[in-house]
XYZ file of C-alpha atoms in Angstrom:
317
model
C -41.766 30.543 13.278
C -44.569 31.473 10.901
C -44.782 32.467 7.270
C -47.220 35.085 5.975
C -48.464 35.028 2.408
C -50.103 38.097 0.880
C -52.705 37.969 -1.876
C -54.810 40.704 -3.446
C -57.533 41.017 -6.047
C -60.203 43.464 -7.235
C -63.877 42.757 -7.927
C -65.059 45.392 -10.411
C -68.850 45.171 -10.653
C -70.991 47.148 -13.042
C -74.652 47.729 -12.092
C -76.878 49.976 -14.193
C -80.364 50.450 -15.611
C -81.891 52.066 -18.653
C -85.219 53.853 -18.749
C -86.450 57.375 -18.115
C -83.396 59.237 -16.841
C -83.593 61.237 -13.622
C -86.779 59.418 -12.631
C -85.314 56.346 -10.922
C -82.563 55.615 -8.405
C -81.403 52.605 -6.418
C -79.491 51.200 -3.440
C -77.035 48.298 -3.631
C -76.445 45.666 -0.941
C -73.545 43.227 -1.269
C -73.055 40.422 1.269
C -69.961 38.226 1.421
C -70.136 34.853 3.162
C -66.594 33.763 3.999
C -66.099 30.077 4.657
C -62.717 28.749 3.553
C -62.976 27.551 -0.071
C -66.795 27.787 -0.187
C -67.368 31.542 -0.341
C -70.482 33.224 -1.681
C -71.644 36.729 -2.463
C -75.220 38.039 -2.375
C -76.243 40.994 -4.520
C -79.373 42.903 -3.536
C -80.790 45.972 -5.274
C -83.598 48.230 -4.070
C -85.087 50.240 -6.915
C -87.211 53.350 -6.544
C -89.704 54.137 -9.347
C -89.301 50.765 -11.014
C -92.031 51.718 -13.512
C -89.519 54.121 -15.101
C -87.058 51.299 -15.866
C -86.914 49.085 -18.947
C -83.854 46.908 -18.344
C -81.337 46.156 -15.630
C -77.756 44.957 -16.119
C -75.282 43.445 -13.664
C -71.725 42.802 -14.778
C -70.058 40.165 -12.579
C -66.257 40.460 -12.960
C -65.551 36.743 -13.086
C -66.776 33.688 -14.940
C -69.158 31.477 -13.025
C -68.284 27.759 -12.922
C -70.393 25.619 -15.295
C -72.088 23.877 -12.366
C -72.850 27.147 -10.573
C -76.328 28.579 -10.569
C -77.455 32.106 -9.838
C -79.616 31.441 -6.796
C -82.702 33.616 -6.491
C -83.172 34.589 -2.826
C -86.637 36.140 -3.122
C -88.409 33.175 -1.486
C -86.582 33.819 1.800
C -88.430 37.111 2.210
C -91.563 35.191 3.137
C -89.857 34.627 6.497
C -90.286 37.710 8.668
C -87.257 36.758 10.778
C -84.997 36.781 7.719
C -86.478 40.102 6.604
C -85.788 41.518 10.043
C -82.188 40.400 9.829
C -81.586 41.772 6.338
C -83.376 45.105 6.767
C -82.654 45.576 10.476
C -86.310 46.302 11.186
C -89.523 44.532 12.108
C -91.291 43.481 8.912
C -94.604 42.038 7.833
C -94.824 40.026 4.636
C -97.550 38.908 2.279
C -97.167 36.710 -0.784
C -99.223 37.361 -3.898
C -99.309 33.791 -5.137
C -100.406 34.587 -8.672
C -96.891 35.812 -9.467
C -95.012 34.784 -6.282
C -94.253 38.427 -5.596
C -93.708 39.075 -1.885
C -94.846 42.377 -0.439
C -92.934 43.521 2.626
C -93.801 46.393 4.943
C -91.298 48.008 7.297
C -90.222 51.487 8.408
C -93.294 53.093 6.811
C -92.400 51.711 3.400
C -93.844 48.981 1.177
C -91.770 47.024 -1.321
C -92.405 44.271 -3.841
C -89.726 41.560 -3.799
C -89.508 40.305 -7.390
C -88.525 36.702 -8.207
C -85.792 36.686 -10.862
C -87.767 34.389 -13.141
C -90.351 37.147 -13.678
C -87.571 39.305 -15.128
C -86.693 36.700 -17.818
C -82.982 36.829 -16.972
C -80.338 36.090 -19.578
C -76.791 35.173 -18.552
C -73.887 35.536 -20.982
C -70.121 35.452 -20.804
C -68.677 38.905 -21.333
C -64.904 39.456 -21.597
C -63.540 37.797 -18.456
C -66.830 38.047 -16.604
C -70.563 37.387 -16.719
C -73.364 39.729 -17.777
C -76.829 39.335 -16.259
C -79.655 41.080 -18.168
C -83.020 41.618 -16.432
C -86.149 42.702 -18.340
C -88.051 44.912 -15.903
C -90.531 46.087 -18.501
C -92.004 42.576 -18.488
C -92.983 42.773 -14.828
C -94.290 46.330 -14.430
C -97.942 45.373 -14.898
C -97.633 42.725 -12.160
C -96.437 45.128 -9.472
C -98.520 46.716 -6.747
C -95.621 48.863 -5.567
C -92.960 50.549 -7.649
C -90.395 50.391 -4.885
C -88.958 46.939 -5.533
C -86.188 44.637 -4.387
C -84.245 41.785 -5.983
C -81.577 39.599 -4.397
C -79.517 36.635 -5.602
C -76.445 34.603 -4.630
C -73.431 33.434 -6.608
C -70.138 31.673 -5.735
C -67.440 34.234 -4.983
C -64.936 32.714 -7.394
C -61.901 35.019 -6.828
C -62.004 34.507 -3.054
C -62.434 30.754 -3.504
C -59.326 30.751 -5.687
C -57.349 32.693 -3.086
C -58.179 30.212 -0.350
C -57.489 27.276 -2.666
C -54.029 28.665 -3.415
C -53.555 29.088 0.320
C -54.606 25.507 0.993
C -52.309 23.936 -1.571
C -49.287 26.227 -1.279
C -46.730 23.584 -0.366
C -44.013 26.189 0.220
C -46.045 27.336 3.233
C -46.547 23.757 4.417
C -42.821 22.996 4.480
C -41.719 26.377 5.860
C -43.926 26.419 8.941
C -46.725 24.466 10.658
C -48.540 27.792 11.154
C -50.180 29.078 7.989
C -50.885 32.801 7.908
C -52.643 34.424 5.008
C -53.483 38.060 4.352
C -55.996 38.701 1.593
C -56.710 42.268 0.506
C -59.598 42.621 -1.871
C -61.434 45.628 -3.219
C -65.084 45.698 -4.225
C -65.803 48.385 -6.783
C -69.151 49.469 -8.189
C -69.171 51.260 -11.574
C -65.570 52.452 -11.329
C -64.644 53.346 -14.900
C -60.927 52.570 -14.884
C -61.300 48.817 -14.475
C -64.475 47.887 -16.369
C -64.504 46.525 -19.933
C -64.981 49.227 -22.587
C -68.468 48.080 -23.566
C -69.624 48.154 -19.927
C -68.214 51.643 -19.405
C -69.953 52.905 -22.515
C -73.277 51.394 -21.467
C -73.082 52.983 -18.018
C -72.036 56.361 -19.432
C -74.834 56.358 -22.006
C -77.474 56.240 -19.256
C -77.846 58.572 -16.290
C -77.455 56.557 -13.090
C -78.034 57.598 -9.495
C -77.010 55.195 -6.741
C -78.209 56.420 -3.341
C -75.948 54.238 -1.229
C -74.000 50.990 -1.150
C -73.762 48.709 1.875
C -71.118 45.971 1.987
C -71.618 43.214 4.569
C -69.031 40.535 5.346
C -69.897 37.584 7.600
C -67.174 35.183 8.682
C -66.246 32.784 11.503
C -64.405 34.586 14.277
C -61.099 32.889 13.437
C -60.955 35.096 10.340
C -59.488 38.437 11.383
C -61.090 41.281 9.430
C -59.975 44.891 9.681
C -62.978 46.733 11.113
C -61.352 50.167 11.471
C -63.582 51.715 8.787
C -66.766 49.733 9.538
C -69.917 51.479 10.615
C -71.328 48.338 12.276
C -69.875 45.137 13.758
C -71.990 42.496 15.460
C -72.321 38.781 16.119
C -74.368 37.051 13.447
C -77.777 36.206 14.888
C -78.297 32.472 14.399
C -82.039 32.649 15.103
C -82.478 35.125 12.229
C -80.105 33.705 9.637
C -79.859 29.939 10.156
C -82.244 29.178 7.268
C -80.738 31.825 4.992
C -76.972 31.358 5.090
C -75.170 29.314 2.400
C -74.795 25.574 2.837
C -72.050 24.645 5.312
C -71.795 28.170 6.714
C -71.869 27.982 10.512
C -73.704 30.807 12.270
C -72.192 29.955 15.647
C -69.379 32.362 16.526
C -69.671 34.180 13.191
C -69.155 37.933 13.127
C -70.717 40.409 10.697
C -68.952 43.574 9.518
C -70.651 46.359 7.567
C -69.400 49.291 5.516
C -71.607 52.092 4.195
C -71.029 54.713 1.510
C -73.753 57.237 0.746
C -74.120 59.437 -2.313
C -74.374 62.942 -0.922
C -73.658 64.624 -4.236
C -73.207 63.220 -7.693
C -71.052 60.215 -6.854
C -70.505 57.993 -9.875
C -68.759 55.003 -8.335
C -68.122 53.274 -5.000
C -65.031 51.549 -3.673
C -64.571 49.335 -0.599
C -61.389 47.712 0.671
C -61.693 44.531 2.763
C -58.707 43.024 4.583
C -58.882 39.410 5.728
C -56.274 37.580 7.789
C -56.318 33.893 8.606
C -54.097 31.759 10.794
C -54.292 28.029 11.201
C -52.209 25.030 12.188
C -51.538 22.896 9.139
C -52.504 19.259 9.660
C -50.411 18.346 6.639
C -47.372 20.045 8.181
C -47.890 18.226 11.486
C -48.217 14.909 9.648
C -45.008 15.565 7.695
C -43.149 16.585 10.858
C -44.401 13.433 12.637
C -43.195 11.243 9.759
C -39.833 13.032 9.771
C -39.534 12.517 13.550
C -40.249 8.794 13.157
C -37.725 8.504 10.323
C -35.069 10.362 12.331
C -35.785 8.168 15.348
C -35.401 5.006 13.270
C -32.277 6.387 11.606
C -30.812 7.332 15.001
C -31.425 3.829 16.360
C -29.872 2.303 13.266
C -26.766 4.495 13.556
C -26.432 3.656 17.234
C -26.585 -0.050 16.498
C -24.036 0.419 13.710
C -21.652 2.393 15.875
C -22.006 -0.154 18.700
C -20.503 -2.802 16.428
C -17.264 -0.869 15.957
C -14.060 -2.245 17.761
C -13.661 1.051 19.659
C -16.881 0.393 21.498
C -15.769 -3.190 22.307
C -12.641 -1.715 23.868
C -14.683 0.654 26.028
C -16.792 -2.217 27.262
């Protein structure tokens, strides 16, 4: 006997820039690292014609815990192995130590990886989420290349909450020793219907062009992820990612799933649906069942001793 619990949530991100309209465009890379109640999400953005941009904005649709930090991942691009893993191509890197900007070359392109601190980021609570403001105009004069890349990591709070509810759902524990959980979550980029009014207005007041969005989910193989709409599935390469993955994430036996949506017209928003299923044997349930078995055994022995004292049993003997 097993009991399946279903949970669902949406992550409605807003990502936009202001500057000289029609003269810049960008790609978005989102990576989920699934690891029980310690889940993280990386956000990477490749910008073309960065010199035409003044400011960048990223609306994160949840509040970050007070102890959480937005982790800048730019330093990892000094490692050519990590670059090869992220960009799926052989790369060469060079660090310009004056500003800690890393120049990477691959596939006949050259990009400057910008540390977040050079963009003077401000982080503010906004409605039920967090707004990150990046000042690109402050870094333009430090760039050698106007094709640029930024990348950072944050705790994936909604997924952490889902797994926490799963872990402490005592109805599941008492109903069955096998815990099954199905989590359906949707990642949306710039979808108007779900964003706060002020975010929608800001996006609509500036002309945006997103070339493509790639969603990557990496998880231990015991997490069953629907890959029917993926464009790539592979084992996570430990030799490429071991120094990059979040703390406590195990590369061994992890599988990576990727989804791609390209803008072949005038696409305004992007929407991805990720289905996760977990199944595990509850140690708490087994402990409770063991205690119950011991209690029943003791109770059975006690009843037998009690019944043995009755006159009827003396007669039989």
